[in-house]
Amino acid sequence: MNKLKTRFREINVFGSMTSNGYLLNLDNFKKLIDLGIVQYQITIDGLQTEHDSTRFLRDGSSTWKTIINNLLDLKKTELNFNILIRTNVTTNIMNNIDKWTKFLKANFGDDSRFNYHMEPVKNLGKHNEYIHPTEEGTFYEINNSLKKQGLRLNLEDSISPFGLICYASNPSHFTIDYDGSIKKCTVALDDQENNIGKICSENLRYDFNFEKLSKWTNFDLDNNCRKCSILPICYGRKCPNCTIKGLSLIHI
């Protein structure tokens, strides 16, 4: 970010980051803000019991209290930032969804810099012991619980045409990994189907595997999608990774 801001002084360079929030203490946060990183997505998977059951340190100890305390310290500042608190909803979290939204309301609901996103866990082909059925009622129950607390739902973009299309299906969106490899998805980092090209450091050129690229950006609609009454919202591209893996798409 320092190099970008120094080289492109004539434009406003800013960034965003996704973090588990564990090391995002006030000192580190201020340094990041000074670098122009003002948007954050931080995952907190429910109350302490649920969160610490899957998001623990290497020695098995808790992370929840540290993350919450970091966010509360940030809240006390007058810095300009936006934090999206994301929760990956499993069966256990769903069983306590009202308690969780009440906690969010009590601790962050009075600060417009905090927003919320709840994402039911998906089956992407590996472990599925935490999966919650993503039937229609699940989404309504989650959103109704947030709404009861008066929390901001960030629904405007989601309910607009193409609002739920995954960034990975956008032909103009690319992820550059540390070794110069070009990817589409920021989740399937170790998947060979996600390696669609490479930046060549010798001549600063790049090479694409257009066959792999097309799997992310150009595929036929699932039959269930063709029957969907809200098809334009995601146009069958909610998760191109699911399509590539031959898994069932997530329907709302």
GROMACS .gro file of C-alpha atoms in nm:
model
  252
    1MET     CA    1   0.000   0.000   0.000
    2ASN     CA    2   0.288   0.236   0.071
    3LYS     CA    3   0.432   0.169  -0.275
    4LEU     CA    4   0.094   0.218  -0.442
    5LYS     CA    5   0.019   0.542  -0.259
    6THR     CA    6   0.368   0.674  -0.340
    7ARG     CA    7   0.356   0.580  -0.708
    8PHE     CA    8  -0.001   0.692  -0.777
    9ARG     CA    9  -0.023   1.017  -0.585
   10GLU     CA   10  -0.276   1.160  -0.829
   11ILE     CA   11  -0.544   0.903  -0.742
   12ASN     CA   12  -0.706   0.792  -0.421
   13VAL     CA   13  -0.571   0.446  -0.342
   14PHE     CA   14  -0.765   0.256  -0.078
   15GLY     CA   15  -0.801  -0.107   0.017
   16SER     CA   16  -1.009  -0.363   0.198
   17MET     CA   17  -0.917  -0.677   0.384
   18THR     CA   18  -1.071  -0.991   0.527
   19SER     CA   19  -0.944  -1.090   0.870
   20ASN     CA   20  -1.028  -1.313   1.162
   21GLY     CA   21  -0.968  -1.003   1.375
   22TYR     CA   22  -0.743  -1.174   1.628
   23LEU     CA   23  -0.442  -0.946   1.566
   24LEU     CA   24  -0.648  -0.642   1.475
   25ASN     CA   25  -0.568  -0.450   1.791
   26LEU     CA   26  -0.587  -0.073   1.805
   27ASP     CA   27  -0.220  -0.012   1.717
   28ASN     CA   28  -0.232  -0.238   1.410
   29PHE     CA   29  -0.569  -0.097   1.308
   30LYS     CA   30  -0.441   0.262   1.312
   31LYS     CA   31  -0.145   0.163   1.095
   32LEU     CA   32  -0.378   0.000   0.844
   33ILE     CA   33  -0.609   0.303   0.839
   34ASP     CA   34  -0.310   0.529   0.768
   35LEU     CA   35  -0.228   0.304   0.471
   36GLY     CA   36  -0.577   0.358   0.331
   37ILE     CA   37  -0.726   0.021   0.427
   38VAL     CA   38  -1.068   0.133   0.548
   39GLN     CA   39  -1.302  -0.158   0.475
   40TYR     CA   40  -1.291  -0.484   0.667
   41GLN     CA   41  -1.473  -0.815   0.678
   42ILE     CA   42  -1.428  -0.992   1.008
   43THR     CA   43  -1.571  -1.335   1.075
   44ILE     CA   44  -1.724  -1.408   1.415
   45ASP     CA   45  -1.910  -1.736   1.411
   46GLY     CA   46  -2.168  -1.677   1.680
   47LEU     CA   47  -2.134  -1.658   2.057
   48GLN     CA   48  -1.822  -1.780   2.234
   49THR     CA   49  -1.912  -2.149   2.260
   50GLU     CA   50  -1.998  -2.183   1.891
   51HIS     CA   51  -1.715  -1.961   1.767
   52ASP     CA   52  -1.442  -2.127   1.973
   53SER     CA   53  -1.552  -2.474   1.865
   54THR     CA   54  -1.421  -2.410   1.514
   55ARG     CA   55  -1.207  -2.094   1.534
   56PHE     CA   56  -0.946  -2.172   1.796
   57LEU     CA   57  -0.569  -2.122   1.818
   58ARG     CA   58  -0.323  -2.397   1.737
   59ASP     CA   59  -0.316  -2.502   2.102
   60GLY     CA   60  -0.697  -2.512   2.113
   61SER     CA   61  -0.741  -2.195   2.319
   62SER     CA   62  -1.010  -1.933   2.267
   63THR     CA   63  -1.005  -1.652   2.010
   64TRP     CA   64  -1.355  -1.509   2.066
   65LYS     CA   65  -1.285  -1.275   2.358
   66THR     CA   66  -0.977  -1.127   2.194
   67ILE     CA   67  -1.161  -1.055   1.868
   68ILE     CA   68  -1.462  -0.901   2.043
   69ASN     CA   69  -1.241  -0.684   2.265
   70ASN     CA   70  -1.046  -0.567   1.958
   71LEU     CA   71  -1.366  -0.459   1.787
   72LEU     CA   72  -1.493  -0.283   2.098
   73ASP     CA   73  -1.164  -0.091   2.118
   74LEU     CA   74  -1.201   0.014   1.753
   75LYS     CA   75  -1.556   0.124   1.820
   76LYS     CA   76  -1.433   0.373   2.081
   77THR     CA   77  -1.233   0.562   1.820
   78GLU     CA   78  -1.355   0.827   1.577
   79LEU     CA   79  -1.166   0.673   1.286
   80ASN     CA   80  -1.335   0.644   0.947
   81PHE     CA   81  -1.385   0.274   0.866
   82ASN     CA   82  -1.648   0.017   0.778
   83ILE     CA   83  -1.652  -0.328   0.932
   84LEU     CA   84  -1.873  -0.607   0.803
   85ILE     CA   85  -1.920  -0.870   1.073
   86ARG     CA   86  -1.974  -1.200   0.894
   87THR     CA   87  -2.118  -1.511   1.056
   88ASN     CA   88  -2.099  -1.852   0.891
   89VAL     CA   89  -2.425  -2.005   1.010
   90THR     CA   90  -2.417  -2.370   1.116
   91THR     CA   91  -2.686  -2.572   1.286
   92ASN     CA   92  -2.554  -2.480   1.632
   93ILE     CA   93  -2.545  -2.108   1.550
   94MET     CA   94  -2.892  -2.127   1.397
   95ASN     CA   95  -3.026  -2.273   1.722
   96ASN     CA   96  -2.900  -1.960   1.904
   97ILE     CA   97  -2.953  -1.703   1.631
   98ASP     CA   98  -3.168  -1.469   1.843
   99LYS     CA   99  -2.910  -1.466   2.124
  100TRP     CA  100  -2.638  -1.386   1.874
  101THR     CA  101  -2.824  -1.099   1.706
  102LYS     CA  102  -2.912  -0.956   2.050
  103PHE     CA  103  -2.542  -0.960   2.138
  104LEU     CA  104  -2.456  -0.779   1.814
  105LYS     CA  105  -2.725  -0.520   1.881
  106ALA     CA  106  -2.612  -0.458   2.239
  107ASN     CA  107  -2.244  -0.418   2.149
  108PHE     CA  108  -2.233  -0.271   1.798
  109GLY     CA  109  -2.587  -0.175   1.702
  110ASP     CA  110  -2.542   0.192   1.791
  111ASP     CA  111  -2.249   0.241   1.550
  112SER     CA  112  -2.325   0.276   1.178
  113ARG     CA  113  -1.967   0.177   1.092
  114PHE     CA  114  -2.061  -0.184   1.168
  115ASN     CA  115  -2.274  -0.392   0.932
  116TYR     CA  116  -2.369  -0.759   0.932
  117HIS     CA  117  -2.378  -1.053   0.696
  118MET     CA  118  -2.501  -1.404   0.776
  119GLU     CA  119  -2.398  -1.681   0.535
  120PRO     CA  120  -2.532  -2.037   0.581
  121VAL     CA  121  -2.248  -2.287   0.555
  122LYS     CA  122  -2.230  -2.459   0.216
  123ASN     CA  123  -2.124  -2.805   0.111
  124LEU     CA  124  -1.824  -2.744  -0.114
  125GLY     CA  125  -1.736  -3.112  -0.132
  126LYS     CA  126  -1.538  -3.172   0.187
  127HIS     CA  127  -1.644  -3.193   0.551
  128ASN     CA  128  -2.017  -3.147   0.599
  129GLU     CA  129  -2.074  -3.207   0.968
  130TYR     CA  130  -2.147  -2.838   1.029
  131ILE     CA  131  -2.379  -2.781   0.735
  132HIS     CA  132  -2.715  -2.626   0.799
  133PRO     CA  133  -2.990  -2.689   0.543
  134THR     CA  134  -3.019  -2.377   0.328
  135GLU     CA  135  -3.386  -2.409   0.258
  136GLU     CA  136  -3.590  -2.095   0.209
  137GLY     CA  137  -3.698  -2.067   0.572
  138THR     CA  138  -3.339  -2.048   0.696
  139PHE     CA  139  -3.273  -1.718   0.520
  140TYR     CA  140  -3.601  -1.570   0.638
  141GLU     CA  141  -3.531  -1.673   0.997
  142ILE     CA  142  -3.182  -1.522   0.992
  143ASN     CA  143  -3.296  -1.195   0.839
  144ASN     CA  144  -3.599  -1.169   1.065
  145SER     CA  145  -3.377  -1.212   1.370
  146LEU     CA  146  -3.151  -0.929   1.251
  147LYS     CA  147  -3.449  -0.714   1.161
  148LYS     CA  148  -3.605  -0.757   1.506
  149GLN     CA  149  -3.290  -0.605   1.652
  150GLY     CA  150  -3.295  -0.318   1.404
  151LEU     CA  151  -2.958  -0.417   1.261
  152ARG     CA  152  -2.851  -0.310   0.913
  153LEU     CA  153  -2.903  -0.598   0.672
  154ASN     CA  154  -2.714  -0.477   0.362
  155LEU     CA  155  -2.992  -0.612   0.142
  156GLU     CA  156  -3.011  -0.336  -0.121
  157ASP     CA  157  -2.738  -0.479  -0.343
  158SER     CA  158  -2.845  -0.838  -0.279
  159ILE     CA  159  -3.201  -0.791  -0.402
  160SER     CA  160  -3.110  -0.590  -0.712
  161PRO     CA  161  -3.059  -0.755  -1.051
  162PHE     CA  162  -2.729  -0.948  -1.052
  163GLY     CA  163  -2.672  -0.842  -0.691
  164LEU     CA  164  -2.583  -1.194  -0.574
  165ILE     CA  165  -2.347  -1.287  -0.856
  166CYS     CA  166  -2.016  -1.409  -0.716
  167TYR     CA  167  -1.714  -1.195  -0.798
  168ALA     CA  168  -1.541  -1.508  -0.931
  169SER     CA  169  -1.788  -1.525  -1.220
  170ASN     CA  170  -1.704  -1.169  -1.326
  171PRO     CA  171  -1.477  -1.184  -1.635
  172SER     CA  172  -1.292  -0.873  -1.515
  173HIS     CA  173  -1.216  -0.998  -1.161
  174PHE     CA  174  -0.888  -1.171  -1.085
  175THR     CA  175  -0.699  -1.271  -0.773
  176ILE     CA  176  -0.319  -1.250  -0.790
  177ASP     CA  177  -0.150  -1.490  -0.548
  178TYR     CA  178   0.189  -1.434  -0.386
  179ASP     CA  179   0.371  -1.641  -0.653
  180GLY     CA  180   0.215  -1.456  -0.946
  181SER     CA  181  -0.046  -1.719  -1.020
  182ILE     CA  182  -0.380  -1.582  -1.138
  183LYS     CA  183  -0.694  -1.720  -0.976
  184LYS     CA  184  -1.067  -1.648  -0.978
  185CYS     CA  185  -1.188  -1.766  -0.635
  186THR     CA  186  -1.040  -1.647  -0.305
  187VAL     CA  187  -1.168  -1.960  -0.126
  188ALA     CA  188  -1.051  -2.249  -0.346
  189LEU     CA  189  -0.688  -2.135  -0.337
  190ASP     CA  190  -0.540  -2.487  -0.354
  191ASP     CA  191  -0.771  -2.609  -0.630
  192GLN     CA  192  -0.600  -2.658  -0.967
  193GLU     CA  193  -0.919  -2.556  -1.148
  194ASN     CA  194  -0.878  -2.218  -0.983
  195ASN     CA  195  -0.533  -2.162  -1.135
  196ILE     CA  196  -0.624  -1.991  -1.461
  197GLY     CA  197  -0.298  -1.817  -1.544
  198LYS     CA  198   0.038  -1.682  -1.441
  199ILE     CA  199   0.216  -1.347  -1.438
  200CYS     CA  200   0.559  -1.388  -1.595
  201SER     CA  201   0.809  -1.181  -1.399
  202GLU     CA  202   1.072  -1.192  -1.675
  203ASN     CA  203   0.875  -0.985  -1.924
  204LEU     CA  204   0.590  -0.863  -1.703
  205ARG     CA  205   0.342  -1.041  -1.929
  206TYR     CA  206   0.069  -1.278  -1.828
  207ASP     CA  207  -0.064  -1.601  -1.970
  208PHE     CA  208  -0.420  -1.728  -1.937
  209ASN     CA  209  -0.567  -2.075  -1.961
  210PHE     CA  210  -0.886  -1.965  -2.133
  211GLU     CA  211  -1.046  -2.307  -2.106
  212LYS     CA  212  -1.022  -2.293  -1.726
  213LEU     CA  213  -1.126  -1.928  -1.722
  214SER     CA  214  -1.443  -2.007  -1.916
  215LYS     CA  215  -1.553  -2.257  -1.650
  216TRP     CA  216  -1.581  -1.967  -1.403
  217THR     CA  217  -1.738  -1.710  -1.630
  218ASN     CA  218  -1.930  -1.889  -1.907
  219PHE     CA  219  -2.149  -2.186  -1.816
  220ASP     CA  220  -2.505  -2.298  -1.875
  221LEU     CA  221  -2.780  -2.235  -1.624
  222ASP     CA  222  -2.880  -2.515  -1.392
  223ASN     CA  223  -3.230  -2.646  -1.466
  224ASN     CA  224  -3.347  -2.536  -1.120
  225CYS     CA  225  -3.219  -2.185  -1.195
  226ARG     CA  226  -3.427  -2.165  -1.513
  227LYS     CA  227  -3.741  -2.220  -1.302
  228CYS     CA  228  -3.642  -1.967  -1.032
  229SER     CA  229  -3.873  -1.667  -0.994
  230ILE     CA  230  -3.581  -1.441  -0.890
  231LEU     CA  231  -3.335  -1.566  -1.154
  232PRO     CA  232  -3.194  -1.219  -1.243
  233ILE     CA  233  -3.065  -1.166  -0.890
  234CYS     CA  234  -2.781  -1.418  -0.930
  235TYR     CA  235  -2.839  -1.566  -1.277
  236GLY     CA  236  -2.712  -1.901  -1.154
  237ARG     CA  237  -2.376  -1.754  -1.058
  238LYS     CA  238  -2.407  -1.742  -0.681
  239CYS     CA  239  -2.115  -1.986  -0.657
  240PRO     CA  240  -1.940  -2.091  -0.980
  241ASN     CA  241  -1.717  -2.316  -0.770
  242CYS     CA  242  -2.021  -2.531  -0.691
  243THR     CA  243  -2.100  -2.560  -1.062
  244ILE     CA  244  -1.744  -2.664  -1.148
  245LYS     CA  245  -1.752  -2.929  -0.873
  246GLY     CA  246  -2.091  -3.056  -0.990
  247LEU     CA  247  -2.247  -2.970  -0.653
  248SER     CA  248  -2.598  -2.843  -0.599
  249LEU     CA  249  -2.632  -2.468  -0.626
  250ILE     CA  250  -2.751  -2.271  -0.327
  251HIS     CA  251  -3.110  -2.162  -0.383
  252ILE     CA  252  -3.292  -1.888  -0.196
   0.00000   0.00000   0.00000
